[in-house]
Amino acid sequence: MNTNTIDIGPLSWVKGEIDLALDRAGELLRTVSANPEDLTSLSQAAAQLHQAHGALAIVGLDGVTQYSEALEQLLAAVESGELAYSPEVGEAAEQGLFTIRHYLDDLVAGNPDQPLRLYPHYCTLLTVRGQPVPPESDLFFPDLSLRPPKREEEPVLPAELNKHLKSARMAYQRGLLSWLRNKPEGLTEMRAALNQIEATQIQPVRRTLWWAALALL
């Protein structure tokens, strides 16, 4: 789970406008709940939500922006006639607005940005309009800016690199087989094989995958 502590400065600048847009959208949705034929109010609610969604995208909160996009798609489906308005749809939409507001309040209060907390109701927003249950990866936004530490010396690449990598792959597969057979030494063999591969990566962005894999093992 992403546990990044964000700079709430940019969010605090637009938080008031987002809250106001969400409040207006909620009031309009309650009007629609009382009169499902009121497409004007539904359209206005969607416009208010879109305004909040745009502000979230500018701030760079990927997880809650993805969540608000799912809510926008729900309202768009109703507005286009693709989905009939129902008490379940109305409840999901209003709960979606509340969830965004509560999530942002938590961020301003100093809580870490953990988009996966939104997953249970994110599922509801999709399934209520007939979509399949989404993968949790939809709301997983790891910090990809991290890079492995700089080496003291750059590695000397093997003369036959492809042969070297093939040998490391086979060693990893042997270690994996041992581990699956409940032999603890299999993990050591796997790590040694990945270490051989990581040592051949020159560019930091390419090293990151193998560096993380080594840490996992």
CSV table of C-alpha atoms in Angstrom, one decimal:
chain,number,residue,atom,x,y,z
A,1,MET,CA,0.0,0.0,0.0
A,2,ASN,CA,1.1,3.5,-0.8
A,3,THR,CA,1.9,5.3,2.4
A,4,ASN,CA,3.2,8.5,1.0
A,5,THR,CA,2.9,11.7,3.1
A,6,ILE,CA,2.0,14.4,0.7
A,7,ASP,CA,2.7,18.1,0.6
A,8,ILE,CA,-0.8,19.4,1.5
A,9,GLY,CA,0.0,22.9,0.4
A,10,PRO,CA,-1.4,22.6,-3.1
A,11,LEU,CA,-4.4,20.7,-1.7
A,12,SER,CA,-5.1,23.3,0.9
A,13,TRP,CA,-5.2,26.0,-1.7
A,14,VAL,CA,-8.1,24.4,-3.6
A,15,LYS,CA,-9.7,22.4,-0.8
A,16,GLY,CA,-12.4,25.0,-0.2
A,17,GLU,CA,-13.4,25.1,-3.8
A,18,ILE,CA,-13.5,21.3,-4.0
A,19,ASP,CA,-15.6,21.1,-0.8
A,20,LEU,CA,-18.0,23.7,-2.2
A,21,ALA,CA,-18.4,21.8,-5.5
A,22,LEU,CA,-18.9,18.5,-3.7
A,23,ASP,CA,-21.6,20.1,-1.4
A,24,ARG,CA,-23.4,21.5,-4.4
A,25,ALA,CA,-23.2,18.2,-6.2
A,26,GLY,CA,-24.7,16.4,-3.1
A,27,GLU,CA,-27.6,18.9,-2.9
A,28,LEU,CA,-28.4,18.4,-6.6
A,29,LEU,CA,-28.2,14.6,-6.2
A,30,ARG,CA,-30.7,14.7,-3.4
A,31,THR,CA,-33.0,16.7,-5.7
A,32,VAL,CA,-32.6,13.9,-8.3
A,33,SER,CA,-33.4,11.3,-5.6
A,34,ALA,CA,-36.7,13.1,-5.0
A,35,ASN,CA,-37.4,13.3,-8.7
A,36,PRO,CA,-35.4,10.8,-10.8
A,37,GLU,CA,-36.7,12.5,-14.0
A,38,ASP,CA,-34.9,15.7,-13.2
A,39,LEU,CA,-32.1,15.4,-15.7
A,40,THR,CA,-31.2,19.1,-15.3
A,41,SER,CA,-30.2,18.6,-11.7
A,42,LEU,CA,-28.3,15.5,-12.6
A,43,SER,CA,-26.4,17.3,-15.3
A,44,GLN,CA,-25.6,20.1,-12.9
A,45,ALA,CA,-24.4,17.6,-10.3
A,46,ALA,CA,-22.1,16.0,-12.9
A,47,ALA,CA,-20.7,19.5,-13.8
A,48,GLN,CA,-20.0,20.2,-10.1
A,49,LEU,CA,-18.3,16.9,-9.7
A,50,HIS,CA,-16.2,17.5,-12.8
A,51,GLN,CA,-15.0,20.8,-11.4
A,52,ALA,CA,-13.8,19.0,-8.2
A,53,HIS,CA,-12.3,16.2,-10.3
A,54,GLY,CA,-10.3,18.7,-12.3
A,55,ALA,CA,-8.9,20.3,-9.2
A,56,LEU,CA,-7.9,16.9,-7.8
A,57,ALA,CA,-6.1,16.1,-11.1
A,58,ILE,CA,-4.1,19.4,-10.9
A,59,VAL,CA,-3.1,18.7,-7.3
A,60,GLY,CA,-1.7,15.3,-8.4
A,61,LEU,CA,-3.7,13.0,-6.1
A,62,ASP,CA,-3.8,10.0,-8.4
A,63,GLY,CA,-5.8,7.6,-6.3
A,64,VAL,CA,-8.7,9.8,-5.3
A,65,THR,CA,-8.7,11.3,-8.8
A,66,GLN,CA,-9.2,7.8,-10.2
A,67,TYR,CA,-12.0,7.3,-7.7
A,68,SER,CA,-13.7,10.6,-8.7
A,69,GLU,CA,-13.4,9.6,-12.3
A,70,ALA,CA,-15.3,6.4,-11.5
A,71,LEU,CA,-18.0,8.5,-9.9
A,72,GLU,CA,-18.1,10.8,-12.9
A,73,GLN,CA,-18.6,7.8,-15.2
A,74,LEU,CA,-21.5,6.6,-13.0
A,75,LEU,CA,-23.3,9.9,-13.3
A,76,ALA,CA,-22.5,10.0,-17.1
A,77,ALA,CA,-24.1,6.6,-17.6
A,78,VAL,CA,-27.3,7.8,-15.9
A,79,GLU,CA,-27.3,11.1,-17.8
A,80,SER,CA,-26.9,9.3,-21.2
A,81,GLY,CA,-29.6,6.8,-20.4
A,82,GLU,CA,-27.2,3.9,-20.4
A,83,LEU,CA,-28.1,3.3,-16.8
A,84,ALA,CA,-31.5,3.8,-15.1
A,85,TYR,CA,-31.5,5.9,-12.0
A,86,SER,CA,-32.3,3.8,-8.9
A,87,PRO,CA,-32.1,4.2,-5.1
A,88,GLU,CA,-28.9,2.0,-5.3
A,89,VAL,CA,-27.3,4.3,-7.9
A,90,GLY,CA,-28.3,7.4,-5.9
A,91,GLU,CA,-26.9,6.0,-2.7
A,92,ALA,CA,-23.6,5.0,-4.4
A,93,ALA,CA,-23.3,8.4,-5.9
A,94,GLU,CA,-23.9,10.3,-2.7
A,95,GLN,CA,-21.7,8.0,-0.7
A,96,GLY,CA,-19.0,8.6,-3.4
A,97,LEU,CA,-19.1,12.4,-2.8
A,98,PHE,CA,-18.9,11.8,1.0
A,99,THR,CA,-16.0,9.5,0.6
A,100,ILE,CA,-14.0,12.0,-1.5
A,101,ARG,CA,-14.7,14.8,1.1
A,102,HIS,CA,-13.7,12.5,4.0
A,103,TYR,CA,-10.6,11.3,2.3
A,104,LEU,CA,-9.4,14.8,1.6
A,105,ASP,CA,-10.2,15.9,5.2
A,106,ASP,CA,-7.9,13.1,6.4
A,107,LEU,CA,-5.1,14.2,4.1
A,108,VAL,CA,-5.3,17.8,5.4
A,109,ALA,CA,-5.3,16.4,8.9
A,110,GLY,CA,-1.9,14.8,8.2
A,111,ASN,CA,-2.9,11.2,7.3
A,112,PRO,CA,-0.8,9.5,4.6
A,113,ASP,CA,-2.1,9.2,1.0
A,114,GLN,CA,-3.3,5.6,0.9
A,115,PRO,CA,-5.7,5.2,-2.1
A,116,LEU,CA,-6.3,1.6,-1.5
A,117,ARG,CA,-8.5,2.7,1.4
A,118,LEU,CA,-11.0,3.8,-1.2
A,119,TYR,CA,-11.1,0.4,-2.8
A,120,PRO,CA,-14.3,-1.1,-1.2
A,121,HIS,CA,-16.5,1.7,-2.3
A,122,TYR,CA,-14.6,2.1,-5.6
A,123,CYS,CA,-15.8,-1.4,-6.4
A,124,THR,CA,-19.4,-0.3,-5.7
A,125,LEU,CA,-19.1,2.6,-8.1
A,126,LEU,CA,-18.2,0.2,-10.9
A,127,THR,CA,-20.4,-2.8,-10.1
A,128,VAL,CA,-23.5,-0.7,-9.6
A,129,ARG,CA,-23.3,0.3,-13.2
A,130,GLY,CA,-22.8,-3.3,-14.3
A,131,GLN,CA,-19.0,-3.3,-14.5
A,132,PRO,CA,-16.8,-6.2,-13.3
A,133,VAL,CA,-15.1,-6.0,-9.9
A,134,PRO,CA,-11.9,-4.0,-10.6
A,135,PRO,CA,-8.4,-5.1,-9.5
A,136,GLU,CA,-6.9,-3.4,-6.5
A,137,SER,CA,-4.1,-2.2,-8.8
A,138,ASP,CA,-6.5,0.5,-10.1
A,139,LEU,CA,-5.8,2.4,-6.9
A,140,PHE,CA,-2.2,1.4,-6.4
A,141,PHE,CA,0.2,4.2,-7.1
A,142,PRO,CA,3.7,3.4,-5.7
A,143,ASP,CA,6.4,6.1,-5.6
A,144,LEU,CA,8.3,5.3,-8.8
A,145,SER,CA,10.7,8.2,-8.2
A,146,LEU,CA,12.9,6.1,-5.9
A,147,ARG,CA,16.1,4.8,-7.4
A,148,PRO,CA,18.7,2.3,-6.2
A,149,PRO,CA,21.7,3.7,-4.3
A,150,LYS,CA,24.6,4.7,-6.5
A,151,ARG,CA,27.3,2.0,-6.9
A,152,GLU,CA,30.8,2.6,-5.7
A,153,GLU,CA,32.0,1.2,-8.9
A,154,GLU,CA,30.2,0.5,-12.2
A,155,PRO,CA,30.0,-3.2,-13.0
A,156,VAL,CA,32.1,-4.8,-15.7
A,157,LEU,CA,29.6,-6.5,-18.0
A,158,PRO,CA,30.3,-10.1,-19.0
A,159,ALA,CA,31.7,-10.7,-22.4
A,160,GLU,CA,28.8,-12.9,-23.3
A,161,LEU,CA,26.0,-11.1,-21.6
A,162,ASN,CA,23.1,-13.1,-23.1
A,163,LYS,CA,24.8,-16.4,-21.9
A,164,HIS,CA,25.3,-14.9,-18.5
A,165,LEU,CA,21.7,-13.8,-18.2
A,166,LYS,CA,20.4,-17.2,-19.4
A,167,SER,CA,22.6,-18.9,-16.7
A,168,ALA,CA,21.2,-16.6,-14.1
A,169,ARG,CA,17.6,-17.3,-15.2
A,170,MET,CA,18.2,-21.1,-15.0
A,171,ALA,CA,19.7,-20.7,-11.5
A,172,TYR,CA,16.7,-18.7,-10.4
A,173,GLN,CA,14.3,-21.4,-11.7
A,174,ARG,CA,16.2,-24.0,-9.8
A,175,GLY,CA,16.1,-22.0,-6.6
A,176,LEU,CA,12.3,-21.4,-7.1
A,177,LEU,CA,11.7,-25.1,-7.6
A,178,SER,CA,13.7,-25.8,-4.4
A,179,TRP,CA,11.7,-23.2,-2.5
A,180,LEU,CA,8.4,-24.6,-3.7
A,181,ARG,CA,9.6,-28.0,-2.3
A,182,ASN,CA,9.9,-26.3,1.1
A,183,LYS,CA,13.7,-26.1,1.0
A,184,PRO,CA,14.7,-22.7,2.5
A,185,GLU,CA,18.0,-22.6,0.6
A,186,GLY,CA,15.9,-22.0,-2.5
A,187,LEU,CA,15.5,-18.4,-1.5
A,188,THR,CA,19.2,-17.9,-1.2
A,189,GLU,CA,19.7,-19.4,-4.7
A,190,MET,CA,17.0,-17.2,-6.1
A,191,ARG,CA,18.6,-14.1,-4.6
A,192,ALA,CA,22.0,-15.0,-5.8
A,193,ALA,CA,20.6,-15.4,-9.3
A,194,LEU,CA,18.8,-12.0,-9.2
A,195,ASN,CA,22.0,-10.4,-7.9
A,196,GLN,CA,23.8,-11.5,-11.0
A,197,ILE,CA,21.2,-9.9,-13.1
A,198,GLU,CA,21.0,-6.7,-11.1
A,199,ALA,CA,24.8,-6.4,-11.4
A,200,THR,CA,24.4,-6.1,-15.2
A,201,GLN,CA,22.0,-3.2,-15.2
A,202,ILE,CA,23.7,0.1,-15.9
A,203,GLN,CA,20.7,2.5,-16.0
A,204,PRO,CA,19.2,3.3,-12.6
A,205,VAL,CA,15.6,3.1,-14.0
A,206,ARG,CA,16.3,-0.5,-15.1
A,207,ARG,CA,18.1,-1.4,-11.9
A,208,THR,CA,15.0,-0.5,-9.9
A,209,LEU,CA,13.0,-3.6,-10.7
A,210,TRP,CA,15.8,-6.0,-9.8
A,211,TRP,CA,16.8,-3.9,-6.7
A,212,ALA,CA,13.2,-4.2,-5.4
A,213,ALA,CA,13.1,-7.9,-6.2
A,214,LEU,CA,16.3,-8.5,-4.2
A,215,ALA,CA,14.8,-6.6,-1.3
A,216,LEU,CA,11.7,-8.8,-1.4
A,217,LEU,CA,13.7,-12.0,-1.4
